mmCIF file of C-alpha atoms in Angstrom:
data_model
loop_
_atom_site.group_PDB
_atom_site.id
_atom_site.type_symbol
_atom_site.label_atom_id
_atom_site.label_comp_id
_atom_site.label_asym_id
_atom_site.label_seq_id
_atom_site.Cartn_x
_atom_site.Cartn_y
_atom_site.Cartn_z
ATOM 1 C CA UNK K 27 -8.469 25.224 -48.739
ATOM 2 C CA UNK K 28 -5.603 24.569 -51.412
ATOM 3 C CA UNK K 29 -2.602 22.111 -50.130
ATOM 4 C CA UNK K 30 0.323 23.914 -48.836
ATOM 5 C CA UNK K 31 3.129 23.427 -50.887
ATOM 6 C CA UNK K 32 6.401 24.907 -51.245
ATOM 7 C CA UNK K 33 8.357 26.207 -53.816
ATOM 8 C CA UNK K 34 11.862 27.004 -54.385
ATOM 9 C CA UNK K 35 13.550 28.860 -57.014
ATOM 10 C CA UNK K 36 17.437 29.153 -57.344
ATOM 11 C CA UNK K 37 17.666 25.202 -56.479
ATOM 12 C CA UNK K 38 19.368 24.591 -59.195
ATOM 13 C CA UNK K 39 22.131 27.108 -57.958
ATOM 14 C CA UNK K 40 24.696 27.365 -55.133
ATOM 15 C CA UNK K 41 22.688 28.060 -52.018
ATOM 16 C CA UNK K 42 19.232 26.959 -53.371
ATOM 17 C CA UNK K 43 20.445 23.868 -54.404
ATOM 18 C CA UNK K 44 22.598 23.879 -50.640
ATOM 19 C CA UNK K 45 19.048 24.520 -49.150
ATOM 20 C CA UNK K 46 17.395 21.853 -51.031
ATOM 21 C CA UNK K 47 19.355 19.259 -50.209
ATOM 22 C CA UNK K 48 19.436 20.075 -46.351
ATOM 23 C CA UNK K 49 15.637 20.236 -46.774
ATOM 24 C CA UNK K 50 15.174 17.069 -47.932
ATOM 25 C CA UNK K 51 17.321 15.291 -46.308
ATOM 26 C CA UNK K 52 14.979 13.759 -44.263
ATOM 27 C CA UNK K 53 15.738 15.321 -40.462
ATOM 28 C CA UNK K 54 12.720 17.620 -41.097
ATOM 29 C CA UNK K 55 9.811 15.348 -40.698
ATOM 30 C CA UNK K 56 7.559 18.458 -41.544
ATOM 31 C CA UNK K 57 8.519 18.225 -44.922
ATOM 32 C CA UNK K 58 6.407 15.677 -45.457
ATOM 33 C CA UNK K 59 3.019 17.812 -45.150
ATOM 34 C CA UNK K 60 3.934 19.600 -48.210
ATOM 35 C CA UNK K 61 4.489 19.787 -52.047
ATOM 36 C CA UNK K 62 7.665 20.555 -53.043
ATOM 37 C CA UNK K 63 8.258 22.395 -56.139
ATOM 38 C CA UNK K 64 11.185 23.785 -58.250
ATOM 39 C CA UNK K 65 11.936 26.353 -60.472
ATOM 40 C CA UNK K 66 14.016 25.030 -62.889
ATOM 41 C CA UNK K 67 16.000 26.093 -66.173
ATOM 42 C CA UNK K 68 16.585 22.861 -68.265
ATOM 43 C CA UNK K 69 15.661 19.929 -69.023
ATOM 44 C CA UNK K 70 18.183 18.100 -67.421
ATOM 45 C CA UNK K 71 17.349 19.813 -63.971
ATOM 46 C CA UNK K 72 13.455 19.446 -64.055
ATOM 47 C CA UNK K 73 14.318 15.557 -64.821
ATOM 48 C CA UNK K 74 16.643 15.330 -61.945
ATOM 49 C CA UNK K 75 13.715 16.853 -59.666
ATOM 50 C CA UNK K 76 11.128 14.182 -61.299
ATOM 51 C CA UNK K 77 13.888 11.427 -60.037
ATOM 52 C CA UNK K 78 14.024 12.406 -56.566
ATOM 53 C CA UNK K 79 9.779 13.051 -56.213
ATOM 54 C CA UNK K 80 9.849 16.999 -56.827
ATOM 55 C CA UNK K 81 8.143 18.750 -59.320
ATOM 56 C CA UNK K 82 9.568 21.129 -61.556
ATOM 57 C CA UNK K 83 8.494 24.396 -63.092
ATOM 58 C CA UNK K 84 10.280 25.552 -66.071
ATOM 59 C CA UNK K 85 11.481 28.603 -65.824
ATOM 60 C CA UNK K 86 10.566 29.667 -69.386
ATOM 61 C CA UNK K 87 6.860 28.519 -69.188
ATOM 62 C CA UNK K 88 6.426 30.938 -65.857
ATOM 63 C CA UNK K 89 7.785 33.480 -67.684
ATOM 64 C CA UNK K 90 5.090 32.589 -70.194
ATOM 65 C CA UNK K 91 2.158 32.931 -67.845
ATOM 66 C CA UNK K 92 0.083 35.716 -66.571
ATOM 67 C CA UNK K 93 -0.727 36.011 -63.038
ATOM 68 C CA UNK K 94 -4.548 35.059 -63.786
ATOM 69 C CA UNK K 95 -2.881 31.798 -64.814
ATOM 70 C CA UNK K 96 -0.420 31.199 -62.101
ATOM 71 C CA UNK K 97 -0.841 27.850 -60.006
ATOM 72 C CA UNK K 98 -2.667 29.275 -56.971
ATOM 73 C CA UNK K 99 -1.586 26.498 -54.264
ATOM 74 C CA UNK K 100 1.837 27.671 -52.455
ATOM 75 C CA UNK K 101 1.740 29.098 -49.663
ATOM 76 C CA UNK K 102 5.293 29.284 -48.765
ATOM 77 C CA UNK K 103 8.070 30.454 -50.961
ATOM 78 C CA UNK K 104 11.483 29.903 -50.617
ATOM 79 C CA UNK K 105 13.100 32.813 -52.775
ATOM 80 C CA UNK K 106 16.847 32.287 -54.401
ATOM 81 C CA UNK K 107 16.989 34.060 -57.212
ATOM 82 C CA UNK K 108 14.223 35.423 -59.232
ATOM 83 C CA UNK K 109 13.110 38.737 -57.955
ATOM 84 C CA UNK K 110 9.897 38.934 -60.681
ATOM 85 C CA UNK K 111 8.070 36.177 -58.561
ATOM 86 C CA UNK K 112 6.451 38.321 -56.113
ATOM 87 C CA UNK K 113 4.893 40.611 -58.518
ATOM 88 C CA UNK K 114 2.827 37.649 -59.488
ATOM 89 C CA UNK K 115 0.671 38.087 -56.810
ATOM 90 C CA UNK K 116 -1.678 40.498 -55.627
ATOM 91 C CA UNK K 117 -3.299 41.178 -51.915
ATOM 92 C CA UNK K 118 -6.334 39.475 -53.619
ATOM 93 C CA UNK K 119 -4.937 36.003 -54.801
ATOM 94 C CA UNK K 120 -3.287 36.006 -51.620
ATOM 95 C CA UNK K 121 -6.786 36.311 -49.800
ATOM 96 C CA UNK K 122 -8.422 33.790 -52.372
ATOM 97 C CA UNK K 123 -5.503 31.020 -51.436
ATOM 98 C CA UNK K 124 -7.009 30.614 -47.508
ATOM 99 C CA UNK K 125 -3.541 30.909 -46.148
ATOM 100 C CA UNK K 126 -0.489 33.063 -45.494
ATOM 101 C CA UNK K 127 1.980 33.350 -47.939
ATOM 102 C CA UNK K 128 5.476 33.176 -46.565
ATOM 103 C CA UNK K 129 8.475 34.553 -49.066
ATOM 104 C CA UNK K 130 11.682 33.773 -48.212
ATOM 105 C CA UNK K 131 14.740 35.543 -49.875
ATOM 106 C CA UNK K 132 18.446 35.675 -50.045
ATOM 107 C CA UNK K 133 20.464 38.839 -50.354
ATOM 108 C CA UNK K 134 24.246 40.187 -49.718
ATOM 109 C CA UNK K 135 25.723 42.497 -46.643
ATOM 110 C CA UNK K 136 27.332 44.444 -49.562
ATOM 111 C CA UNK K 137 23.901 46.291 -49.544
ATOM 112 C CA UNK K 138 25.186 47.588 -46.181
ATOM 113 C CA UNK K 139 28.641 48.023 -47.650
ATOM 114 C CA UNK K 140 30.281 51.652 -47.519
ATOM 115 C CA UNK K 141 32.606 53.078 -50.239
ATOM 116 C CA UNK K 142 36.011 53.415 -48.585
ATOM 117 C CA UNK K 143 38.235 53.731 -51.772
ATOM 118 C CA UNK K 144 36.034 56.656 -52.841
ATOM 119 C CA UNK K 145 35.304 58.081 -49.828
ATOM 120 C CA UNK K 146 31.646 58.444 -51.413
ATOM 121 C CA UNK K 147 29.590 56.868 -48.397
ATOM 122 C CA UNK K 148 31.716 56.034 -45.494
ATOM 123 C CA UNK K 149 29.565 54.190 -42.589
ATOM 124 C CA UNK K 150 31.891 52.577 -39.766
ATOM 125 C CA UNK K 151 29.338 51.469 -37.638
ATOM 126 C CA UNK K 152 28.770 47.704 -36.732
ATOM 127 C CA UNK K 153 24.915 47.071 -38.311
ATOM 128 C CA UNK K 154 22.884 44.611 -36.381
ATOM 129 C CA UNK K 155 19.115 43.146 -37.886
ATOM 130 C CA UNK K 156 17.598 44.127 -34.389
ATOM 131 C CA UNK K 157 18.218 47.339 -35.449
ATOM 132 C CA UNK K 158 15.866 48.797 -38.522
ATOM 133 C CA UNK K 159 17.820 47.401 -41.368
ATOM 134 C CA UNK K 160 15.151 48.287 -43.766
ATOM 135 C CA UNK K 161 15.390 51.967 -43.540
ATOM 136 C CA UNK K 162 18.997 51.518 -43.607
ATOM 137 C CA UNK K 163 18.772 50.060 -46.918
ATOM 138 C CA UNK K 164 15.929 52.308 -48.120
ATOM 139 C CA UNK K 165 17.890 55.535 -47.418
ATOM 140 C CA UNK K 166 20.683 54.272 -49.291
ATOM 141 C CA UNK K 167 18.671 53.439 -52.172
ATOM 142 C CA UNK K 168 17.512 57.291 -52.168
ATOM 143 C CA UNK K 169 20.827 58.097 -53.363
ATOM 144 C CA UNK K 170 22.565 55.206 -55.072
ATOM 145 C CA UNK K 171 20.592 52.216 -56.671
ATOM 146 C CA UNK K 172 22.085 49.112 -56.167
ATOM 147 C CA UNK K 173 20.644 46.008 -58.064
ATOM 148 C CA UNK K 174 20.479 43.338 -55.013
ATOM 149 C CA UNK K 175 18.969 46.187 -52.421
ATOM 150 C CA UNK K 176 16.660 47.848 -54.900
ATOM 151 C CA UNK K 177 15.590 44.328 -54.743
ATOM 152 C CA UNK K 178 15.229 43.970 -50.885
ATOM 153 C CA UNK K 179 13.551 47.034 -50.799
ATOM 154 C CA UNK K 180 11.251 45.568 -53.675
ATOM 155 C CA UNK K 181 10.199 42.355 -51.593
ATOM 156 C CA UNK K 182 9.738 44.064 -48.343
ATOM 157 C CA UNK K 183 6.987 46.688 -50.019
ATOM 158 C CA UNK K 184 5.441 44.238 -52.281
ATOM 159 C CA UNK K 185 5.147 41.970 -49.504
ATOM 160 C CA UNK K 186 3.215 44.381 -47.432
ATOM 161 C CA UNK K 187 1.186 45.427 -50.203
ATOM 162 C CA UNK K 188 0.397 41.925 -51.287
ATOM 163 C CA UNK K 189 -0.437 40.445 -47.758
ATOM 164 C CA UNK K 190 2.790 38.439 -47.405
ATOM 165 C CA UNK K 191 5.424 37.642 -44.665
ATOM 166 C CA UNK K 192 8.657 38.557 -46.369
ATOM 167 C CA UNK K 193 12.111 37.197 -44.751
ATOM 168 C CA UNK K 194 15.152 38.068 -46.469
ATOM 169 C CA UNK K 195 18.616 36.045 -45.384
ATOM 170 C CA UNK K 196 21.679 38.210 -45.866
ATOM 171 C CA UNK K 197 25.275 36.319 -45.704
ATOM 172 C CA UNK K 198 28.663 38.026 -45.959
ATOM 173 C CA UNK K 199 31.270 36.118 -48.045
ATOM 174 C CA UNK K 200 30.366 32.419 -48.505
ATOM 175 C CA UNK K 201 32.498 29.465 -48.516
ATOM 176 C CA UNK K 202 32.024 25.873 -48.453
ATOM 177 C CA UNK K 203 31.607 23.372 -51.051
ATOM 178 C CA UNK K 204 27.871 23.281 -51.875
ATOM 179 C CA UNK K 205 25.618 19.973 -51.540
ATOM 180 C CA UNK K 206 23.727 20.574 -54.969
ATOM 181 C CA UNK K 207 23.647 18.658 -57.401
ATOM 182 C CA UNK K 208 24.248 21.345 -60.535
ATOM 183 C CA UNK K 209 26.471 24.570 -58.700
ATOM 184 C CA UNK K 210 28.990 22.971 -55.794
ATOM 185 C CA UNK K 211 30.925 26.686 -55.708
ATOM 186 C CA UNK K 212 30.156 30.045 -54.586
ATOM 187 C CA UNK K 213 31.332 33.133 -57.133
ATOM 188 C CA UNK K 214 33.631 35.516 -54.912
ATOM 189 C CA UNK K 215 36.097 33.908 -52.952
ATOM 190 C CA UNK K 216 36.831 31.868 -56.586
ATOM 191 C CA UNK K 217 37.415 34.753 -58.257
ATOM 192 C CA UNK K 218 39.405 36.066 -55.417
ATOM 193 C CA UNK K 219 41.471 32.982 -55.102
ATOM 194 C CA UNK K 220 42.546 32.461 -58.686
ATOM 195 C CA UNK K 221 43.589 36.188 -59.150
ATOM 196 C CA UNK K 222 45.819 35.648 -55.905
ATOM 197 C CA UNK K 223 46.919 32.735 -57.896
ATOM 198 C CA UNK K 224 47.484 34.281 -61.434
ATOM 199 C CA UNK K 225 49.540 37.143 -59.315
ATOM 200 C CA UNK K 226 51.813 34.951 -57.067
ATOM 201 C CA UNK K 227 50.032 36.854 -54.085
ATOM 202 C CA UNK K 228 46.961 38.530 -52.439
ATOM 203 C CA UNK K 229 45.901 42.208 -53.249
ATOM 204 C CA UNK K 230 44.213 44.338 -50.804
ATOM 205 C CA UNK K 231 42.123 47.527 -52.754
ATOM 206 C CA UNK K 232 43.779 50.864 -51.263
ATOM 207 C CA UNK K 233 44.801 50.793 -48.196
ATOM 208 C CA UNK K 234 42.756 47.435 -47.369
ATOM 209 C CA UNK K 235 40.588 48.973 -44.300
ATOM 210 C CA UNK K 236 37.630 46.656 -46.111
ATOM 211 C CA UNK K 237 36.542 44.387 -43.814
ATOM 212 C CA UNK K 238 34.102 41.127 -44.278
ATOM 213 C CA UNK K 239 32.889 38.223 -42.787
ATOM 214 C CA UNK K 240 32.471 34.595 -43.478
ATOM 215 C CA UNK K 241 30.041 32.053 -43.212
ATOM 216 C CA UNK K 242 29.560 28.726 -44.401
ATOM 217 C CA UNK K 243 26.958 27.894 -47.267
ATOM 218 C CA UNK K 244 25.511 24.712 -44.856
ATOM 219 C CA UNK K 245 24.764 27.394 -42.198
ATOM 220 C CA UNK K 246 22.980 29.321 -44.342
ATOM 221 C CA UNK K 247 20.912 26.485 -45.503
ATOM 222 C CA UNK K 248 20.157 25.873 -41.635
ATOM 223 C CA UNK K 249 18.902 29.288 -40.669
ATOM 224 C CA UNK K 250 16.505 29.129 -43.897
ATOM 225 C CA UNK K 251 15.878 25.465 -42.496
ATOM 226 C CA UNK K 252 14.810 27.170 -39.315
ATOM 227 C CA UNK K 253 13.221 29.421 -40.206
ATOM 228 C CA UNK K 254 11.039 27.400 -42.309
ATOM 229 C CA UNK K 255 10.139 25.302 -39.557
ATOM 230 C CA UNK K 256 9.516 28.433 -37.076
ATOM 231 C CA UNK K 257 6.961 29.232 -39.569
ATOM 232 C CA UNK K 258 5.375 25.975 -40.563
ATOM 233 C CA UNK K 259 5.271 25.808 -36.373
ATOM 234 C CA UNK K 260 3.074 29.121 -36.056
ATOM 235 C CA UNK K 261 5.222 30.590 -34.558
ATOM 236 C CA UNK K 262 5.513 34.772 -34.625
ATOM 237 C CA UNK K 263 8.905 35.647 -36.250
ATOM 238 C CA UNK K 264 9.779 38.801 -37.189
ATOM 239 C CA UNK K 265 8.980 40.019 -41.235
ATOM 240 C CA UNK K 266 8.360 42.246 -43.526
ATOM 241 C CA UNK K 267 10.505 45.423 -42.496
ATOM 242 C CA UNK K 268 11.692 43.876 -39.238
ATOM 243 C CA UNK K 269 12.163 40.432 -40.978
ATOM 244 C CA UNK K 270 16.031 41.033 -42.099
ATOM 245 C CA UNK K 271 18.365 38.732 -40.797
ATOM 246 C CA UNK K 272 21.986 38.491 -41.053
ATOM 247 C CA UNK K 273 24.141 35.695 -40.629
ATOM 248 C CA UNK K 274 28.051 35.242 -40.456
ATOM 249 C CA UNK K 275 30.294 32.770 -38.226
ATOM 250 C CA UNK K 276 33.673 34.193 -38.189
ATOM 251 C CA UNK K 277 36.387 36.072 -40.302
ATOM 252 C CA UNK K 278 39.142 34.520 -43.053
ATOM 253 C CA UNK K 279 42.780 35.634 -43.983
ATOM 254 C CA UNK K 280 44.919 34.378 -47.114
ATOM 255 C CA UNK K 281 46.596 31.392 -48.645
ATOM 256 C CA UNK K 282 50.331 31.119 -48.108
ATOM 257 C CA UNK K 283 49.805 28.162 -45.520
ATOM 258 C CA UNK K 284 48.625 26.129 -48.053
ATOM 259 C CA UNK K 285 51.116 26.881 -50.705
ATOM 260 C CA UNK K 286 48.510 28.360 -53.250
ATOM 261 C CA UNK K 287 50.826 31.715 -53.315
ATOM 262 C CA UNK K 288 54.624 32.352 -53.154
ATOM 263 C CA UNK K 289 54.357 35.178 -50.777
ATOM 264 C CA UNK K 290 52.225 36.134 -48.034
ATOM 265 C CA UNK K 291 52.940 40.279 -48.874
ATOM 266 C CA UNK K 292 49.917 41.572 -49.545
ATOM 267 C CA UNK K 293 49.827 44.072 -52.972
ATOM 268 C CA UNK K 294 47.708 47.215 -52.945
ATOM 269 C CA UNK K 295 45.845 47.862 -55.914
ATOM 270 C CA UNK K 296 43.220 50.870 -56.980
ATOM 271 C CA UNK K 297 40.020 50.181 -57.626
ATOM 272 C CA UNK K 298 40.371 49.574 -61.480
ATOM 273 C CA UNK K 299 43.031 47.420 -61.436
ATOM 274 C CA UNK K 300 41.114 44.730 -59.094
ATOM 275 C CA UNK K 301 38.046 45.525 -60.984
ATOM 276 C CA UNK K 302 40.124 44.148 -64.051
ATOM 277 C CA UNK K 303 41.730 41.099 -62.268
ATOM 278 C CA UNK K 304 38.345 40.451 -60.775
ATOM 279 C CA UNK K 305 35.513 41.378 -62.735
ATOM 280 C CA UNK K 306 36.726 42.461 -66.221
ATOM 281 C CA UNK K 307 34.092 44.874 -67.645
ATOM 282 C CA UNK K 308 31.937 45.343 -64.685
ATOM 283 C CA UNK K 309 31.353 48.941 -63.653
ATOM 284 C CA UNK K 310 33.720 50.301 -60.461
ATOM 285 C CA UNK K 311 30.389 51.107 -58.987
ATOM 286 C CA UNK K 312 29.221 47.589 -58.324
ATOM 287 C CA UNK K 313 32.909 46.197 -57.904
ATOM 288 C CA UNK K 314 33.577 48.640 -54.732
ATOM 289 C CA UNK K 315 30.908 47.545 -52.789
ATOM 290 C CA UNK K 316 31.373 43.735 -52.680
ATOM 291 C CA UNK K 317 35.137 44.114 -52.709
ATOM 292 C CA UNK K 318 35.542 47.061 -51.016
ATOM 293 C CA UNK K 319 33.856 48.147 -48.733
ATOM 294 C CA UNK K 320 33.363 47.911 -45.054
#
């Protein structure tokens, strides 16, 4: 039977590298029955994995490789980013490893997201993932394609087809200063905060009915962390189609307490003109749902 190892892609980002550094921090004394791999980018990253006893995988020289020629030995995947990496594998090379493959993956609640400024989709129903979140997100793909839940829906039916246990972690709107070593900042509320910033105030989108929740970056790391260890455990956790979980710890409001804005009115603004503050060039379409929606 191949060694189990463990590989992790992203961990050069945000949460990956978040998750990465809660895994091996040395509170999971699991850890230790495993190889731990990277995906990495540069140089500079795969050397910083060398220096603290990981081993890296370029990213380029995957991309390079057929799946005939793909390093059969891991078992578990932690998934941040790259959404090729399960079509590398097929129900057979699955079989021929001697052990379940585990695929863990990160994902958004914008998938779930309705269209309020448009009035295109509206959905005001609370969503829960004991409910069946994948047909949620596969009948809104049969009707508007959306990049990060064509993806979901990509994992979960790969997954089944190729004999895996898919997971897929989705977080609202994260905060927190990461504990990587390369990304320490998450993209939204940044782009958020210095456009409240660069207009002396916040701007709502309409008539700001969108409504999101928070959650911090390390408690994302600790549900992957758990989950990880549920599995390594034997333990029978939901996957696949029922494996969706959602995460969030609470809501947020503006700056004016903290003096980063002059006033606390809050401007409405149509969809373009935040797209333009926010996002410059990015089509309304995928602007309204992480922005806008509800």
């Amino acid at each position: 039977m191949a060694p189990k190892s463990i590989l992790v892609t992203g961990a050069s980002g945000y949460i990956g590298g978040t998750f990465l550094a809660t895994f091996l921090d040395g509170s999971n004394e699991w850890v230790n029955h495993y190889q731990v791999s990277v995906l990495v980018r540069t140089k500079g990253q795969a050397d910083f994995a060398r220096a603290n006893n990981i081993t890296p995988v370029l990213f380029e020289h995957v991309r390079r490789l057929g799946a005939s020629d793909q390093d059969r030995h891991r078992p578990y995947w932690s998934r941040m980013a790259s959404r090729q990496i399960p079509h590398l594998w097929t129900r057979e090379e699955t079989k021929d490893l001697g052990q379940k493959v585990h695929f863990l993956s990160i994902s958004g609640t914008s998938n779930f997201s309705d269209r309020q400024v448009t009035g295109k989709f509206i959905d005001n129903r609370v969503k829960s993932d004991e409910e069946d979140m994948y047909s949620c997100e596969k009948y809104r793909e049969s009707f508007e394609h959306y990049p990060q839940r064509t993806t979901d829906v990509t994992i979960v039916e790969h997954g089944e087809r190729a004999g895996m246990s898919t997971y897929i972690v989705i977080p609202p709107i994260i905060h927190g200063i990461g504990r990587g070593e390369f990304n320490k900042f998450t993209f939204q509320l940044p782009i958020m905060v210095q456009a409240a910033k660069k207009c002396s105030s916040v701007a709502m989108i309409g008539e700001g009915t969108s409504i999101y929740d928070h959650v911090h970056v390390e408690d994302i790391a600790s549900l992957l962390n758990t989950l990880l260890a549920r599995i390594h455990d034997g333990q029978d956790i939901p996957s696949g189609k029922r494996g969706i979980y959602f995460c969030e710890s609470g809501e947020h409001t503006v700056l004016k307490e903290r003096g980063a804005i002059e006033s606390d009115e809050v401007k409405s603004l149509d969809l373009q003109a935040v797209a333009d503050l926010y996002l410059p060039g990015l089509p309304l379409t995928l602007v309204e749902l992480p922005f806008a929606g509800k």
